[in-house]
Coordinates of C-alpha atoms in Angstrom, one line a residue:
M1 CA 0.0 0.0 0.0
N2 CA 1.4 3.4 -0.9
R3 CA 2.4 5.6 2.0
Q4 CA 0.1 8.7 2.6
I5 CA 0.6 11.9 4.5
T6 CA -0.2 11.7 8.2
Q7 CA -2.1 14.2 10.3
E8 CA 1.2 15.2 11.9
E9 CA 2.9 15.7 8.6
T10 CA -0.1 17.8 7.4
E11 CA 0.4 20.1 10.3
Q12 CA 4.1 20.4 9.4
L13 CA 3.1 21.4 5.9
F14 CA 0.9 24.2 7.3
Q15 CA 3.8 25.4 9.4
F16 CA 6.0 25.2 6.3
C17 CA 3.6 27.5 4.5
R18 CA 3.5 30.0 7.4
R19 CA 7.3 30.0 7.5
H20 CA 7.2 31.0 3.8
Y21 CA 4.9 34.0 4.4
V22 CA 1.6 32.4 3.4
Y23 CA -0.6 33.6 6.2
H24 CA -4.1 33.2 4.7
Y25 CA -5.5 29.9 5.9
D26 CA -7.6 29.3 2.7
V27 CA -4.4 29.7 0.6
Q28 CA -2.5 27.4 3.0
I29 CA -5.1 24.7 2.5
E30 CA -4.6 24.8 -1.3
L31 CA -0.8 24.8 -1.0
V32 CA -0.8 22.0 1.6
D33 CA -3.0 19.9 -0.8
H34 CA -0.5 20.6 -3.7
L35 CA 2.5 19.7 -1.5
A36 CA 0.9 16.5 -0.1
T37 CA -0.1 15.3 -3.5
A38 CA 3.4 15.9 -4.8
I39 CA 5.1 14.2 -1.9
E40 CA 2.8 11.1 -2.1
G41 CA 3.6 11.0 -5.9
Q42 CA 7.3 10.8 -5.0
W43 CA 6.6 8.0 -2.5
E44 CA 5.0 6.0 -5.2
Q45 CA 8.3 6.0 -7.1
N46 CA 10.6 5.8 -4.0
T47 CA 9.1 4.4 -0.7
K48 CA 12.3 5.1 1.1
L49 CA 12.2 8.8 0.5
S50 CA 11.8 10.8 3.7
F51 CA 9.1 13.3 4.3
D52 CA 11.6 16.2 4.5
E53 CA 13.3 15.2 1.3
G54 CA 9.9 14.9 -0.5
L55 CA 8.9 18.3 0.8
K56 CA 12.2 19.8 -0.3
N57 CA 11.8 18.3 -3.8
S58 CA 8.2 19.4 -4.1
F59 CA 9.0 23.0 -3.0
K60 CA 11.6 23.3 -5.7
K61 CA 8.9 22.8 -8.3
F62 CA 7.2 26.0 -7.1
G63 CA 10.3 28.1 -7.7
I64 CA 11.4 31.1 -5.7
Y65 CA 8.1 33.0 -6.2
G66 CA 5.9 29.9 -6.5
F67 CA 3.9 30.4 -3.3
S68 CA 3.3 34.1 -4.0
K69 CA 2.2 33.3 -7.5
I70 CA -0.4 30.9 -6.2
K71 CA -1.6 33.5 -3.7
S72 CA -1.9 36.1 -6.5
Q73 CA -3.8 33.5 -8.7
K74 CA -6.2 32.8 -5.8
E75 CA -6.8 36.5 -5.3
K76 CA -7.6 36.9 -9.0
E77 CA -9.9 33.9 -9.0
L78 CA -11.9 35.4 -6.0
R79 CA -12.1 38.8 -7.6
R80 CA -13.3 37.3 -10.9
K81 CA -15.8 35.1 -9.1
Y82 CA -17.4 37.9 -7.1
N83 CA -17.2 40.4 -9.9
R84 CA -19.3 38.0 -12.0
L85 CA -21.8 37.6 -9.2
L86 CA -22.1 41.4 -8.9
W87 CA -22.5 41.7 -12.7
H88 CA -25.3 39.1 -12.8
F89 CA -27.0 40.8 -9.8
M90 CA -27.0 44.1 -11.7
L91 CA -28.2 42.5 -15.0
D92 CA -31.2 40.9 -13.1
F93 CA -32.5 44.5 -12.7
Y94 CA -32.6 44.8 -16.5
R95 CA -34.4 41.5 -17.0
W96 CA -38.0 40.6 -16.5
P97 CA -39.7 41.2 -14.0
K98 CA -37.2 43.5 -12.1
V99 CA -36.8 45.6 -15.3
I100 CA -40.2 47.1 -14.6
T101 CA -38.9 48.7 -11.3
T102 CA -35.7 49.8 -13.0
F103 CA -37.7 51.4 -15.9
V104 CA -40.1 53.2 -13.5
C105 CA -37.2 54.6 -11.4
T106 CA -35.3 55.8 -14.5
L107 CA -38.4 57.4 -16.1
G108 CA -39.3 59.0 -12.8
L109 CA -35.9 60.5 -12.4
F110 CA -36.0 61.7 -16.0
L111 CA -39.3 63.5 -15.4
L112 CA -37.9 65.1 -12.3
F113 CA -35.1 66.5 -14.5
Q114 CA -37.7 67.9 -16.8
L115 CA -39.7 69.6 -14.0
I116 CA -36.8 71.1 -12.2
E117 CA -34.8 73.7 -14.2
Q118 CA -31.6 73.5 -12.1
S119 CA -30.8 69.9 -13.0
R120 CA -27.3 70.0 -11.4
W121 CA -28.9 70.3 -7.9
I122 CA -30.8 67.1 -8.4
I123 CA -27.5 65.4 -9.2
L124 CA -25.8 66.9 -6.1
G125 CA -28.8 66.0 -3.9
Y126 CA -28.6 62.4 -5.2
L127 CA -24.9 62.2 -4.4
V128 CA -25.4 63.6 -1.0
L129 CA -28.2 61.1 -0.4
L130 CA -25.9 58.3 -1.5
T131 CA -23.2 59.5 0.8
V132 CA -25.5 59.8 3.8
G133 CA -27.1 56.4 3.1
T134 CA -23.7 54.7 2.6
M135 CA -22.4 56.1 5.9
F136 CA -25.5 55.0 7.6
Y137 CA -25.0 51.5 6.1
Y138 CA -21.4 51.4 7.4
F139 CA -22.0 52.6 10.9
G140 CA -25.5 51.3 11.4
I141 CA -25.7 48.1 9.5
H142 CA -22.2 46.8 8.4
I143 CA -20.7 47.0 11.9
K144 CA -23.6 44.8 13.3
T145 CA -23.7 42.3 10.4
R146 CA -20.1 42.1 9.4
L147 CA -18.2 38.8 9.0
K148 CA -16.7 37.9 12.4
I149 CA -13.9 35.4 12.6
K150 CA -12.3 33.7 15.5
P151 CA -8.8 35.2 16.3
G152 CA -5.7 33.3 15.2
K153 CA -6.2 32.8 11.5
S154 CA -6.6 35.1 8.5
F155 CA -8.5 34.3 5.3
L156 CA -8.2 35.6 1.8
L157 CA -12.0 35.3 1.5
A158 CA -12.4 37.6 4.5
D159 CA -10.2 40.2 2.8
Q160 CA -12.5 40.0 -0.2
Y161 CA -15.4 40.5 2.1
N162 CA -13.8 43.6 3.5
R163 CA -13.1 45.0 0.1
A164 CA -16.7 44.4 -1.0
S165 CA -18.2 46.0 2.0
Q166 CA -16.0 49.1 2.1
A167 CA -17.1 50.7 -1.2
F168 CA -18.4 53.6 0.9
V169 CA -14.9 55.0 0.8
L170 CA -15.3 55.8 -2.9
V171 CA -18.7 57.3 -2.3
I172 CA -18.0 59.8 0.4
N173 CA -15.8 61.9 -1.9
L174 CA -18.4 62.1 -4.7
P175 CA -20.4 65.1 -3.5
N176 CA -17.4 67.4 -3.0
F177 CA -15.9 66.4 -6.4
C178 CA -19.3 66.9 -8.1
F179 CA -19.9 70.2 -6.4
H180 CA -16.7 71.7 -7.8
T181 CA -17.3 70.1 -11.2
F182 CA -20.8 71.5 -11.6
N183 CA -19.8 74.9 -10.4
L184 CA -17.6 75.1 -13.5
L185 CA -20.5 74.1 -15.8
D186 CA -23.2 76.4 -17.2
S187 CA -26.5 75.3 -15.7
H188 CA -28.0 75.2 -19.2
S189 CA -25.4 72.7 -20.4
I190 CA -27.2 69.8 -18.8
Q191 CA -30.7 70.5 -20.2
N192 CA -30.3 68.4 -23.3
T193 CA -33.0 65.7 -23.3
W194 CA -30.8 62.8 -24.4
L195 CA -28.1 63.8 -21.9
L196 CA -30.7 63.8 -19.1
L197 CA -32.1 60.5 -20.1
G198 CA -28.7 59.0 -20.2
L199 CA -27.9 60.6 -16.8
S200 CA -31.1 59.1 -15.4
F201 CA -30.2 55.7 -16.6
F202 CA -26.7 56.0 -15.2
M203 CA -27.9 57.2 -11.8
V204 CA -30.3 54.3 -11.4
A205 CA -27.7 51.8 -12.6
F206 CA -25.1 53.2 -10.3
S207 CA -27.6 52.9 -7.4
V208 CA -28.2 49.2 -8.2
L209 CA -24.5 48.6 -8.5
L210 CA -23.8 50.2 -5.1
Y211 CA -26.6 48.3 -3.5
G212 CA -25.2 45.1 -4.9
Q213 CA -21.7 46.0 -3.7
L214 CA -22.7 46.9 -0.2
F215 CA -25.5 44.4 0.5
Y216 CA -25.6 41.5 -2.0
L217 CA -21.9 40.8 -2.4
P218 CA -20.9 40.8 1.3
K219 CA -23.9 38.6 2.1
K220 CA -22.9 36.1 -0.6
I221 CA -19.2 36.1 0.5
K222 CA -20.3 35.6 4.2
E223 CA -22.5 32.7 3.1
H224 CA -19.6 31.1 1.2
F225 CA -17.3 31.6 4.1
I226 CA -19.6 29.9 6.6
E227 CA -20.2 27.0 4.1
Q228 CA -16.4 26.5 3.9
F229 CA -15.1 27.5 7.3
A230 CA -18.0 27.4 9.7
E231 CA -15.8 26.4 12.6
F232 CA -13.9 29.7 12.3
A233 CA -17.0 32.0 12.1
L234 CA -18.3 33.8 15.2

């Protein structure tokens, strides 16, 4: 029977990963699996090979930057995965039946632009509302519902959660930026019907995107974390 990695040797592989600056537990799991498979593959060819020699040979295959490359690859995979989820979430609002709500909101905003002459103040009011709402989300909702992990381990998936739920940082600077921008514009320059229609579409789409970024995506990541690492969640 071919020799297999023991529980004690598995723990040594985790320690080996930590010594080589891989601190995220979910990345360590993947690396340990790669190393264990490689070592057991060597034992099939040479049963007398020691664990340390097998580990040394397996590590050589990763190269100097092998571990960091796998970490980077894992980060890219997570970003692509959750970017796709966010994109599909947003597209759902432009498919039946949610498209009705999206259409009504866009049309309502466009009619508001038609009724109010100073369109730029609608935009600034919208941005201020976004900022206030986002800050309320962070201090009133996010802090209470955030992903909580037992101390002692870090996770790449948890980092992804933090990036997804902290989009408010981008929003809080929008009103100040837009105020200075629109002060430079003539108020009549944004009365074009097609421009206002496009602006209405963009504002509604951005609202959907922000909602997905702040609520939908963190919720999904939290669910996936609990599915994979329930023993580490608080």
